[in-house]
Amino acid sequence: MTEPMRLSLHVPEPAVRPGDQPDFSNVTIPKAGSVPRPPVDADPETIRDLAYSIIRVLNRQGEAVGPWAGLLSDEDLLTGLRNMMRLRAFDQRMLMAQRQGKTSFYMQHLGEEAVSCAFRKALQKGDMNFPTYRQAGLLIADDYPLVTMMNQIFSNAKDPLHGRQLPVLYSSKEHGFFTISGNLATQYIQAVGWAMASAIKGDTKIAAAWIGDGSTAESDFHSALVFASTYKAPVILNIVNNQWAISTFQGIARGGSGTFAARGLGFGIPALRVDGNDYLAVHAVARWATERARRNLGPTLIEYVTYRAGAHSTSDDPSAYRPKTESEVWPLGDPILRLKNHLIQRGVWSDERHRQAEAEVLDEVIQAQKEAESNGTLHTGGKPSVRDIFEGVYAEMPPHIRRQRQKAGY
Amino acid sequence: MTRMTMIEAVRSAMDVSMQRDDDVVVFGEDVGYFGGVFRATQGLQAKYGRTRCFDAPISESGIVGTAIGMAAYGLKPCVEIQFADYMYPAYDQITQEAARIRYRSNGDFTCPIVLRMPTGGGIFGGQTHSQSPEALFTHVCGLKVVMPSNPYDAKGLLIASIEDPDPVIFLEPKRLYNGPFDGHHDRPVIPWSKHPLGEVPDGHYTVPIGKAEIRRSGKDVTVIAYGTMVYVAEAAAEETGIDAEIIDLRSLLPLDLDTIVQSVKKTGRCVMVHEATLTSGFGAEVVSLVQEHCFYHLEAPIARVAGWDTPYPHAQEWDYFPGPARLGQALVEVMEAR
């Protein structure tokens, strides 16, 4: 009898930690334009490679190349650039507002602006997003008023959610933006249900589900893929892989799977992997997936490869778990700079106009902030009513809540 | 009027609702072609088509999660969780999502869904086919929780639940599916066809959510019951000769406090009975409310008869299930208290 081998537990660990030299040499970045663009009705079995590569349009020279290029006009691109800049400026001001005590909490999008801003432009009015807390670009790119977003963040007298919800957990049916929940992944399966409903009613609207790399480990991610696959729901299943789930590197959620996109393959769902910092690529892939959904060809899974350049939230300090300069060496660069360079390369933009646009955008955000602050901030000025605690639990207030409201003095 | 079992009444409620409103959809595990493991959806797929009534993958969070998404779109899903014992994987979706969507979005989105769940014991169902998890729902603000005890109420309450603008947990005592059951397991089951509450209108009607019903008027003691315990209470009253007033709550959340308080103020004594385990069970809430609202009318401590604080066993079914003997003894004790 030989001694049985003693087993050991494998716990994945990022390549580097604070104090180490950041290193992304393990991230394979295909050349821009090198990934083919299959027809939208391609058999999922024939496009499995797309789950392991990265669809990219913008090359190092800022040129748009390959089969995924050419969908957007200069005007579209300039709008896209401005929306990303608005989101970044919004983030900066709100981070500062949190530090000043005007709100309790904020979460920024730094480095991920292209994903939500470009995706929104592939949708139509009436489509519904089921976002996480890091897709405010969906609202901004749909021209949702910045003041209203800030009113929500400040929980003030004009907060559309009447002070009930943590900052950044927006809701806007009108803008196709489902109410955000603090519970991760729950919305992923709800998006599939919404899409099934649209199909049940013979409608033409589609849904988009959103999730981060870390939350793909939640069970609702798996149920969403099962239901989307079973019922061929007109839904786009988006995974934003920003490499980090608070302090946990993406390898903990991904495990032995080659990529997050590859998770879709086992469910028979076509899966694409895209450069999340390439506005043109994000938009092109989103268009491919939305067309598939609209033609009743079923769901598509998209992994956006990007990097969470900022802290997880205002309650987080990334220097405790990753090198401080890691975002600087991220090989896919910065989405705003890359689109800016492309537009300069096309001759429709310049450094000077960019600086000017930065000033304009900052001014727009500051004006909005002034207006929002005039409605109050978390601890000063106008507030939602105490009465609002009790309203809206049910369509009609039941007697026990009425008694409690009276006890509270309202 | 037709004689219906509770299963047939539940099915009729869905049939009537699907007929009246194209937005009502029914799905769950084995619910489609096969018509459900309890036959509650039999014939609905054939009548309304596969897109209105269909089978779902075995994923409770998936079933409830998709239903929530459908409701956000504008449908009125009435879905089935095969046994209440298996709702736990969906608990996140039920408590954090369905219950809160109206509140957290300030009415921007709503969640008019019904979750049907066969519940309760008395059928040798063992640990995972007998549970009564109502207290896990009544503690959740934003939900409504109902449990019918007869075919008439089952149909009327289910139609009301489907038409309700908020999420409703619809608990069906499976021991009552085919006939009333008073805990006397050694006696033959009387079918609903021989019971007055087996008379069910064929068309549309509702039983209001939030309203209790007095099943037996009495002057000695108020027994607060729901589901199978309504019949246990009737048997216990008859066997002890105590003139108990039996309230069938029907709706646990919102609760018909007025009917309870009126009755206890009249009788001065109160016994709460449920199948669910005792500690932090729904009875604790009712007892607390009775104490708060009827303190000066009480002539004895309020008693609770419930399932023991153990998982639901298999072989010891009738030592666990709160039958008429146990409830009868509590009635006697409450009457003797001074």
XYZ file of C-alpha atoms in Angstrom:
748
model
C 0.000 0.000 0.000
C 1.377 3.373 -0.948
C 0.665 6.388 1.183
C -2.245 8.422 -0.324
C -1.113 11.769 -1.713
C -1.923 14.677 0.563
C -4.145 17.150 -1.223
C -3.685 20.902 -1.201
C -6.119 23.734 -1.870
C -5.507 26.044 -4.795
C -6.261 29.692 -4.045
C -5.661 31.990 -7.021
C -3.567 35.067 -6.339
C -2.965 38.141 -8.535
C 0.487 38.318 -10.100
C 1.388 41.431 -8.142
C 0.538 43.146 -4.868
C 1.250 46.610 -3.353
C 4.952 47.389 -3.635
C 5.402 45.096 -6.624
C 5.994 46.222 -10.182
C 2.617 46.162 -12.015
C 2.584 43.535 -14.729
C 0.010 42.754 -17.408
C 2.283 40.615 -19.550
C -0.146 37.736 -19.044
C -2.962 39.676 -20.757
C -2.885 38.851 -24.455
C -4.019 41.821 -26.525
C -4.793 40.967 -30.160
C -4.113 43.563 -32.835
C -6.926 46.005 -33.603
C -8.970 44.822 -36.548
C -7.748 41.250 -36.325
C -10.968 39.632 -35.074
C -13.530 38.767 -37.762
C -17.107 40.066 -37.693
C -19.465 37.136 -38.212
C -23.015 37.585 -39.479
C -25.475 38.130 -36.621
C -27.231 34.862 -37.400
C -24.021 32.842 -37.183
C -24.333 29.496 -35.441
C -22.904 30.010 -31.946
C -20.821 26.864 -32.417
C -18.930 28.447 -35.314
C -17.861 31.591 -33.450
C -16.533 30.111 -30.237
C -13.131 31.754 -30.844
C -14.682 35.162 -30.243
C -15.062 34.310 -26.577
C -11.292 34.009 -26.219
C -10.032 36.929 -28.272
C -10.626 40.697 -27.904
C -12.504 42.662 -30.534
C -10.698 45.963 -31.067
C -11.182 48.765 -33.564
C -8.790 51.565 -32.550
C -5.114 50.814 -33.122
C -2.113 52.462 -31.478
C -2.091 55.221 -34.073
C -5.689 56.036 -33.247
C -6.991 54.648 -36.529
C -10.247 52.688 -36.777
C -9.438 49.415 -38.508
C -10.928 46.045 -39.341
C -14.372 44.595 -39.888
C -15.922 46.139 -36.751
C -15.064 49.708 -37.811
C -17.124 52.210 -39.733
C -20.467 52.280 -37.922
C -20.306 55.723 -36.393
C -20.234 59.178 -37.942
C -17.875 61.908 -36.758
C -20.851 63.529 -35.087
C -21.683 60.301 -33.217
C -18.092 60.018 -32.083
C -17.894 63.598 -30.895
C -21.085 63.056 -28.908
C -19.597 59.874 -27.477
C -16.424 61.686 -26.462
C -18.412 64.430 -24.798
C -20.581 61.948 -22.907
C -17.546 60.133 -21.548
C -16.033 63.469 -20.536
C -19.286 64.470 -18.827
C -19.333 61.214 -16.901
C -15.718 61.665 -15.806
C -16.273 65.259 -14.750
C -19.451 64.226 -12.942
C -17.500 61.545 -11.095
C -14.776 63.972 -10.064
C -17.238 66.508 -8.699
C -19.274 63.908 -6.844
C -16.156 62.330 -5.325
C -15.269 65.757 -4.043
C -18.811 66.330 -2.818
C -18.583 63.105 -0.831
C -15.286 64.219 0.724
C -17.005 67.490 1.648
C -19.791 65.616 3.415
C -22.497 66.594 0.949
C -23.339 62.938 0.447
C -22.459 59.771 2.324
C -21.199 57.713 -0.576
C -20.160 57.687 -4.213
C -18.881 55.220 -6.809
C -16.938 56.391 -9.850
C -16.482 54.949 -13.337
C -12.909 56.034 -13.988
C -11.540 54.093 -16.956
C -14.875 52.396 -17.737
C -16.685 55.322 -19.343
C -16.751 53.835 -22.843
C -18.664 50.732 -21.828
C -21.935 52.294 -20.733
C -21.747 55.441 -22.898
C -21.144 53.543 -26.150
C -23.557 50.732 -25.349
C -26.435 53.143 -24.724
C -26.138 54.440 -28.268
C -26.846 50.971 -29.661
C -30.215 50.813 -27.890
C -33.501 52.373 -28.920
C -36.142 54.170 -26.925
C -38.219 51.646 -25.039
C -35.400 49.128 -24.548
C -34.572 48.441 -20.925
C -31.231 48.249 -19.150
C -30.821 46.357 -15.899
C -27.676 48.099 -14.732
C -25.308 47.732 -11.815
C -24.089 50.718 -9.834
C -21.304 51.379 -12.365
C -23.212 52.185 -15.558
C -24.297 55.782 -15.030
C -23.069 56.401 -18.578
C -26.302 54.774 -19.720
C -28.174 57.707 -18.206
C -25.696 60.369 -19.225
C -25.531 59.170 -22.831
C -29.331 59.284 -22.911
C -29.278 62.895 -21.701
C -30.797 62.194 -18.318
C -30.535 65.450 -16.374
C -27.331 65.664 -14.338
C -29.213 67.713 -11.760
C -31.633 64.857 -11.137
C -28.740 62.422 -10.690
C -27.181 64.776 -8.178
C -30.482 65.295 -6.377
C -30.494 61.530 -5.860
C -26.873 61.536 -4.692
C -27.565 64.386 -2.237
C -30.848 62.785 -1.028
C -32.339 66.258 -1.113
C -35.846 67.683 -1.407
C -35.924 66.920 -5.143
C -34.438 63.437 -4.931
C -36.666 61.425 -7.305
C -36.355 58.455 -4.928
C -37.383 60.570 -1.919
C -34.290 59.808 0.103
C -34.968 56.096 0.332
C -32.054 54.828 -1.682
C -28.290 54.919 -1.240
C -26.508 57.407 -3.537
C -25.930 56.286 -7.166
C -28.673 53.630 -7.052
C -30.706 55.539 -9.652
C -33.972 54.553 -11.311
C -35.549 55.838 -14.502
C -38.118 53.875 -16.434
C -38.395 56.693 -18.938
C -34.701 56.404 -19.764
C -34.706 52.606 -19.890
C -32.766 52.307 -16.647
C -34.154 49.768 -14.187
C -34.030 50.587 -10.479
C -30.587 49.635 -9.140
C -30.409 47.324 -6.166
C -27.591 46.919 -3.703
C -27.868 43.161 -4.141
C -25.407 41.993 -6.720
C -26.518 40.044 -9.802
C -30.239 40.045 -8.968
C -30.957 42.297 -11.950
C -29.205 39.932 -14.368
C -32.003 37.373 -14.286
C -34.665 40.099 -14.118
C -33.396 41.433 -17.442
C -33.956 38.011 -18.958
C -37.520 38.018 -17.614
C -38.159 41.477 -19.051
C -36.892 40.286 -22.432
C -39.073 37.168 -22.197
C -42.061 39.437 -21.516
C -41.295 41.481 -24.608
C -41.184 38.252 -26.609
C -44.377 36.933 -24.996
C -46.183 40.101 -26.047
C -44.734 40.059 -29.559
C -43.069 43.409 -28.892
C -39.925 44.762 -30.594
C -38.130 45.930 -27.456
C -35.048 44.252 -26.040
C -33.328 44.172 -22.667
C -29.742 44.539 -21.561
C -28.385 42.888 -18.433
C -25.302 44.180 -16.633
C -22.926 42.540 -14.197
C -19.332 42.907 -13.031
C -16.635 40.252 -13.132
C -16.902 39.510 -9.412
C -20.675 39.112 -9.407
C -20.621 36.470 -12.129
C -19.988 34.108 -9.243
C -23.482 34.824 -7.890
C -26.075 32.167 -8.610
C -28.345 34.650 -10.406
C -25.683 34.913 -13.111
C -26.074 31.236 -13.829
C -29.864 31.261 -13.711
C -29.851 34.180 -16.133
C -27.748 32.240 -18.622
C -29.970 29.164 -18.293
C -33.221 31.087 -18.803
C -31.806 33.252 -21.602
C -30.600 30.143 -23.370
C -33.739 28.081 -22.819
C -36.199 30.716 -23.998
C -33.874 32.466 -26.519
C -34.724 35.719 -24.784
C -33.967 38.975 -26.617
C -31.409 40.078 -24.068
C -27.781 41.170 -24.122
C -25.872 39.754 -21.206
C -23.092 42.225 -20.452
C -20.142 41.409 -18.202
C -17.908 44.321 -17.333
C -14.576 42.745 -16.450
C -12.670 45.549 -14.764
C -10.265 43.040 -13.187
C -11.319 43.835 -9.620
C -14.224 43.080 -7.268
C -13.378 45.466 -4.419
C -10.066 43.867 -3.341
C -10.557 40.535 -5.071
C -8.815 40.022 -8.414
C -10.876 38.602 -11.252
C -9.153 35.195 -11.049
C -11.124 34.396 -7.899
C -14.441 34.634 -9.774
C -13.192 33.312 -13.091
C -11.406 30.248 -11.778
C -10.395 27.833 -14.481
C -12.579 29.423 -17.134
C -10.478 30.814 -19.950
C -12.478 34.044 -19.993
C -15.762 35.314 -18.589
C -17.135 35.339 -22.117
C -16.446 31.616 -22.347
C -19.030 31.049 -19.628
C -21.660 31.696 -22.277
C -20.489 28.900 -24.537
C -21.639 26.095 -22.285
C -25.122 27.562 -22.468
C -25.070 27.773 -26.257
C -25.054 31.556 -26.070
C -22.807 33.341 -28.571
C -20.144 35.166 -26.614
C -17.996 38.097 -27.643
C -15.057 39.629 -25.854
C -14.359 43.255 -26.548
C -11.875 45.983 -25.718
C -13.903 47.896 -23.138
C -11.756 51.005 -23.502
C -12.418 51.269 -27.227
C -15.603 53.307 -27.734
C -15.931 52.159 -31.348
C -15.454 48.493 -30.542
C -17.932 48.590 -27.654
C -20.510 50.232 -29.846
C -19.929 47.866 -32.776
C -20.285 44.794 -30.612
C -23.365 46.221 -28.903
C -24.907 46.854 -32.321
C -24.172 43.274 -33.382
C -25.822 41.918 -30.240
C -28.832 44.234 -30.367
C -29.446 43.302 -33.979
C -29.327 39.624 -33.068
C -31.824 40.197 -30.282
C -34.133 42.280 -32.467
C -34.130 39.629 -35.140
C -35.334 37.134 -32.514
C -32.073 35.200 -32.788
C -31.688 35.119 -29.032
C -29.266 36.325 -26.376
C -25.650 37.379 -26.713
C -23.062 37.492 -23.974
C -20.443 40.239 -24.096
C -17.371 40.562 -21.892
C -15.929 44.075 -21.800
C -12.255 43.904 -20.933
C -11.415 47.032 -19.000
C -9.771 48.202 -15.794
C -11.251 49.796 -12.696
C -8.851 52.706 -12.514
C -10.441 54.278 -9.452
C -11.201 52.999 -5.987
C -14.163 50.602 -5.704
C -16.097 53.287 -3.858
C -15.508 56.245 -1.572
C -15.203 53.675 1.231
C -12.295 51.852 -0.425
C -8.500 52.296 -0.613
C -7.048 50.209 -3.472
C -3.448 50.828 -2.391
C -4.062 48.219 0.300
C -4.342 45.411 -2.253
C -2.873 46.418 -5.639
C 0.065 48.483 -6.905
C -0.679 52.200 -6.959
C 0.484 52.614 -10.546
C -1.250 49.553 -11.950
C -3.868 51.510 -13.891
C -1.124 53.447 -15.671
C 0.297 50.330 -17.286
C -3.070 48.823 -18.192
C -2.458 47.849 -21.829
C -5.841 49.039 -23.155
C -5.180 52.583 -22.011
C -7.771 55.234 -21.285
C -11.051 55.293 -23.229
C -11.293 59.067 -23.412
C -7.718 59.568 -24.568
C -8.073 56.861 -27.176
C -11.224 58.310 -28.693
C -9.730 61.808 -28.512
C -6.659 60.635 -30.424
C -8.861 58.937 -33.006
C -10.838 62.103 -33.574
C -7.640 64.145 -33.868
C -6.329 61.545 -36.306
C -9.524 61.983 -38.319
C -8.981 65.707 -38.365
C -12.200 66.596 -36.570
C -10.699 67.350 -33.168
C -7.646 68.953 -31.630
C -5.896 69.274 -28.285
C -7.147 72.799 -28.062
C -10.752 71.909 -28.726
C -10.415 69.098 -26.230
C -9.222 71.495 -23.524
C -12.078 73.775 -24.413
C -14.552 70.902 -24.214
C -13.141 69.916 -20.826
C -13.838 73.416 -19.570
C -17.344 73.388 -21.021
C -18.149 70.017 -19.530
C -16.796 71.020 -16.152
C -18.893 74.163 -16.296
C -22.000 72.149 -17.161
C -21.410 69.845 -14.207
C -20.685 72.707 -11.804
C -23.854 74.501 -12.871
C -25.844 71.327 -12.322
C -24.225 70.866 -8.937
C -25.117 74.407 -7.882
C -28.694 73.807 -8.809
C -28.777 70.440 -7.046
C -27.200 71.886 -3.913
C -29.855 74.574 -3.853
C -32.309 71.707 -3.316
C -30.236 70.535 -0.363
C -27.467 68.063 0.436
C -27.475 65.111 2.833
C -27.083 67.148 6.013
C -28.110 70.650 5.007
C -30.966 72.344 3.186
C -34.024 70.684 1.685
C -34.758 67.086 2.596
C -37.338 64.471 1.711
C -40.212 64.324 4.192
C -40.258 61.878 7.081
C -43.628 60.943 5.643
C -41.752 59.518 2.648
C -40.425 56.708 4.841
C -43.900 55.214 4.940
C -45.152 55.908 1.442
C -44.734 53.494 -1.419
C -44.126 50.283 0.503
C -47.389 49.160 -1.107
C -49.605 50.783 -3.703
C -52.047 51.461 -0.875
C -50.837 52.064 2.662
C -52.043 49.227 4.918
C -53.371 50.039 8.399
C -50.298 48.889 10.317
C -48.010 51.231 8.384
C -50.527 54.037 8.774
C -50.422 53.520 12.557
C -46.630 53.629 12.511
C -46.619 56.798 10.432
C -48.943 58.421 12.942
C -46.671 57.296 15.767
C -43.759 58.998 13.991
C -45.844 62.160 14.080
C -46.909 62.339 10.411
C -71.628 27.217 -8.942
C -69.550 24.080 -9.228
C -68.251 21.680 -6.629
C -64.488 22.105 -6.652
C -61.533 20.799 -4.702
C -59.005 23.388 -3.640
C -56.798 22.341 -6.549
C -59.644 22.874 -8.977
C -60.448 26.227 -7.388
C -56.833 27.373 -7.708
C -56.803 26.245 -11.327
C -60.103 27.994 -11.987
C -58.696 31.218 -10.530
C -55.781 31.131 -12.959
C -58.092 30.183 -15.824
C -60.442 33.092 -15.093
C -57.526 35.510 -14.694
C -55.793 34.385 -17.885
C -59.075 34.667 -19.750
C -59.701 38.198 -18.510
C -56.187 39.587 -18.801
C -53.672 38.754 -21.534
C -50.882 39.960 -19.276
C -51.337 37.087 -16.832
C -48.716 34.391 -17.414
C -48.233 31.158 -15.470
C -44.983 29.236 -15.224
C -42.885 27.083 -12.933
C -41.398 23.615 -12.694
C -43.631 21.022 -14.410
C -46.382 23.614 -14.679
C -46.792 23.543 -18.475
C -47.577 20.435 -20.471
C -47.880 18.191 -17.428
C -50.103 20.616 -15.517
C -48.140 20.676 -12.259
C -47.212 17.986 -9.788
C -50.440 18.786 -7.908
C -52.421 19.296 -11.170
C -53.064 22.946 -10.318
C -52.284 24.151 -13.845
C -53.725 21.233 -15.766
C -55.102 22.242 -19.137
C -53.911 25.834 -19.000
C -51.145 25.372 -21.547
C -53.491 23.612 -23.947
C -56.000 26.430 -23.561
C -53.725 29.500 -23.588
C -50.644 28.308 -25.423
C -47.024 27.767 -24.495
C -46.206 31.468 -24.190
C -48.836 31.990 -21.480
C -48.243 28.801 -19.480
C -44.888 27.056 -19.628
C -42.323 24.852 -17.916
C -39.345 26.453 -16.230
C -35.853 25.190 -15.459
C -35.340 23.963 -11.891
C -34.178 27.289 -10.542
C -36.323 29.056 -7.970
C -34.289 32.257 -8.086
C -34.559 32.092 -11.868
C -38.320 31.643 -11.759
C -38.866 34.505 -9.335
C -36.182 36.680 -10.938
C -37.684 36.369 -14.415
C -41.160 36.968 -12.981
C -39.919 40.215 -11.444
C -38.485 41.288 -14.798
C -41.748 40.408 -16.534
C -43.696 42.409 -13.969
C -41.381 45.376 -14.547
C -42.277 45.100 -18.224
C -45.993 45.098 -17.428
C -47.041 41.461 -17.211
C -48.728 39.850 -14.215
C -46.854 36.616 -13.621
C -48.446 34.008 -11.377
C -45.651 31.520 -10.790
C -45.343 28.328 -8.840
C -42.653 27.228 -6.431
C -43.223 23.477 -6.314
C -43.014 23.306 -2.512
C -42.712 26.233 -0.102
C -39.753 24.279 1.320
C -37.863 25.105 -1.893
C -38.375 28.837 -1.938
C -35.082 29.536 -0.146
C -32.940 29.859 -3.308
C -35.382 32.606 -4.366
C -35.401 34.346 -0.995
C -32.982 37.035 -2.167
C -35.194 37.833 -5.162
C -38.347 37.820 -3.022
C -37.153 39.885 -0.081
C -34.593 42.259 -1.566
C -36.156 42.693 -4.977
C -39.861 41.901 -5.356
C -40.744 43.382 -1.976
C -38.724 46.558 -2.460
C -38.978 47.558 -6.091
C -41.908 49.940 -5.638
C -40.329 51.548 -2.579
C -36.792 51.873 -3.831
C -37.843 53.258 -7.234
C -40.535 55.473 -5.697
C -43.163 53.761 -7.828
C -41.172 54.120 -11.064
C -41.256 50.316 -11.271
C -43.675 47.920 -9.585
C -43.865 44.200 -9.010
C -47.367 42.718 -9.391
C -46.401 39.059 -9.072
C -47.973 36.090 -7.290
C -45.827 33.285 -5.931
C -47.925 30.179 -5.361
C -46.359 27.750 -2.924
C -47.850 24.484 -1.655
C -47.167 24.533 2.056
C -47.713 22.768 5.366
C -47.505 19.234 6.693
C -49.760 16.401 7.698
C -48.852 14.373 4.617
C -45.738 12.481 5.731
C -43.732 14.980 3.698
C -40.765 14.964 6.038
C -38.381 17.856 6.337
C -38.601 19.379 2.874
C -42.217 18.806 1.867
C -43.971 20.047 5.005
C -42.605 23.395 6.039
C -44.670 26.469 6.843
C -42.331 29.397 6.148
C -44.938 32.183 6.397
C -43.081 34.029 9.144
C -40.124 34.402 6.799
C -42.439 36.410 4.544
C -44.546 38.304 7.076
C -41.321 39.837 8.403
C -40.640 41.351 4.972
C -42.134 44.778 4.377
C -43.551 45.144 0.892
C -44.949 41.612 0.608
C -48.506 40.444 1.084
C -48.981 36.967 2.513
C -52.192 34.977 2.216
C -53.227 31.410 2.983
C -56.684 30.095 2.107
C -58.313 27.221 3.969
C -61.035 26.197 1.498
C -61.834 26.165 -2.233
C -64.064 29.253 -2.188
C -61.434 31.420 -0.517
C -58.640 29.860 -2.558
C -60.168 30.985 -5.816
C -61.312 34.393 -4.629
C -58.035 35.155 -2.879
C -55.946 33.974 -5.811
C -57.821 36.170 -8.258
C -57.453 39.082 -5.825
C -53.734 38.307 -5.532
C -53.218 38.222 -9.288
C -55.038 41.555 -9.584
C -53.138 43.073 -6.674
C -50.564 45.711 -7.689
C -47.985 44.334 -5.236
C -46.171 41.004 -4.761
C -48.266 38.347 -3.029
C -47.018 35.141 -1.430
C -49.874 32.701 -1.927
C -49.477 29.732 0.410
C -51.616 26.700 -0.381
C -51.973 24.130 2.415
C -51.488 20.994 0.355
C -53.115 18.878 3.069
C -56.347 20.719 2.191
C -56.056 20.278 -1.580
C -58.593 17.439 -1.730
C -60.627 17.912 1.417
C -60.723 19.586 4.835
C -58.462 17.996 7.445
C -58.923 18.332 11.190
C -55.889 16.358 12.303
C -57.750 13.069 12.748
C -55.493 11.137 10.434
C -57.084 7.859 11.420
C -60.431 8.850 9.940
C -61.313 8.858 6.241
C -60.879 12.175 4.416
C -64.092 13.987 3.623
C -63.872 15.347 0.062
C -64.618 19.000 -0.694
C -67.677 17.851 -2.634
C -69.320 17.149 0.722
C -68.372 20.466 2.321
C -70.295 23.736 1.866
C -67.110 25.686 1.081
C -66.530 23.352 -1.872
C -69.223 25.355 -3.689
C -67.318 27.695 -5.963
C -68.653 30.208 -8.502
C -67.468 29.413 -12.031
C -66.714 32.972 -13.046
C -64.874 35.928 -11.628
C -65.086 36.990 -7.983
C -62.611 38.055 -5.354
C -62.067 37.571 -1.651
C -60.398 40.718 -0.312
C -56.801 40.498 0.921
C -56.504 41.748 4.495
C -59.862 40.472 5.712
C -60.296 37.603 8.165
C -63.385 35.427 8.404
C -65.077 34.116 11.534
C -65.591 30.384 10.908
C -67.373 29.670 14.177
C -68.905 32.185 16.530
C -68.347 31.602 20.222
C -68.137 33.399 23.524
C -65.557 31.519 25.614
C -62.261 31.945 23.804
C -60.912 33.271 20.516
C -58.904 30.826 18.460
C -56.795 32.483 15.788
C -55.943 30.081 12.996
C -55.229 29.812 9.280
C -54.832 27.019 6.760
C -55.266 23.470 8.048
C -55.480 24.678 11.638
C -58.940 26.106 10.993
C -60.346 22.555 10.898
C -58.204 21.429 13.804
C -59.715 24.302 15.767
C -63.247 23.299 14.804
C -62.575 19.724 15.938
C -60.971 20.870 19.204
C -63.916 23.132 19.996
C -66.369 20.355 19.363
C -64.426 17.752 21.312
C -63.854 19.924 24.377
C -67.284 21.486 24.293
C -65.660 24.882 24.699
C -67.554 27.617 22.879
C -64.631 28.894 20.881
C -64.794 31.687 18.331
C -62.607 30.597 15.431
C -61.020 33.222 13.231
C -59.561 32.144 9.899
C -57.048 34.910 9.199
C -56.816 34.112 5.442
C -54.473 37.058 5.094
C -51.443 37.301 7.369
C -49.985 40.470 5.896
C -51.788 42.802 5.947
C -53.516 41.432 9.017
C -57.163 42.015 9.920
C -56.456 43.306 13.393
C -59.952 44.717 13.871
C -61.642 41.320 13.628
C -59.125 39.828 16.086
C -59.410 42.638 18.622
C -63.186 42.687 18.471
C -63.335 38.971 19.128
C -60.800 38.869 21.958
C -62.445 41.823 23.669
C -65.645 39.783 23.599
C -64.203 36.450 24.787
C -61.366 37.686 27.005
C -59.239 34.689 26.084
C -57.092 33.864 23.094
C -55.281 30.867 21.653
C -53.069 31.199 18.598
C -52.459 28.072 16.559
C -50.214 27.352 13.573
C -48.285 24.484 12.073
C -45.085 26.472 11.784
C -42.457 26.225 14.490
C -43.095 28.210 17.656
C -40.140 30.523 18.205
C -40.471 33.762 16.241
C -43.356 32.207 14.337
C -46.202 34.359 13.027
C -48.110 33.581 16.235
C -45.652 35.674 18.186
C -46.688 38.721 16.180
C -50.381 38.048 16.678
C -49.977 37.395 20.398
C -48.017 40.614 20.767
C -50.726 42.597 18.993
C -53.476 41.011 21.071
C -51.578 41.802 24.246
C -51.087 45.379 23.110
C -54.664 45.979 22.015
C -56.695 43.785 24.395
C -54.645 43.814 27.622
C -57.426 45.045 29.871
C -59.898 42.551 28.448
C -57.712 39.474 28.883
C -58.667 37.033 31.587
C -55.877 34.542 30.934
C -52.427 34.466 29.396
C -52.558 34.103 25.623
C -51.599 30.595 24.595
C -49.798 29.397 21.513
C -50.069 25.960 19.935
C -47.568 25.373 17.174
C -45.159 22.955 15.570
C -42.244 22.122 17.845
C -38.997 24.040 17.392
C -37.490 21.225 15.372
C -37.259 20.380 11.700
C -40.386 18.617 10.465
C -39.839 14.880 11.115
C -41.114 11.985 9.050
C -42.031 9.036 11.276
C -43.296 11.216 14.117
C -45.718 13.096 11.853
C -48.663 13.041 14.293
C -46.570 13.871 17.317
C -45.379 16.949 15.503
C -48.520 18.189 13.716
C -50.570 20.289 16.188
C -53.740 18.205 16.204
C -57.069 18.647 18.008
C -55.858 16.957 21.184
C -53.019 19.427 21.679
C -55.138 22.404 20.804
C -58.000 21.058 22.943
C -55.727 20.861 25.936
C -54.616 24.446 25.408
C -58.265 25.513 25.236
C -58.991 23.775 28.528
C -55.953 25.355 30.169
C -56.874 28.814 28.960
C -60.427 28.365 30.245
C -59.148 27.169 33.618
C -56.601 29.929 34.012
C -57.486 32.542 36.606
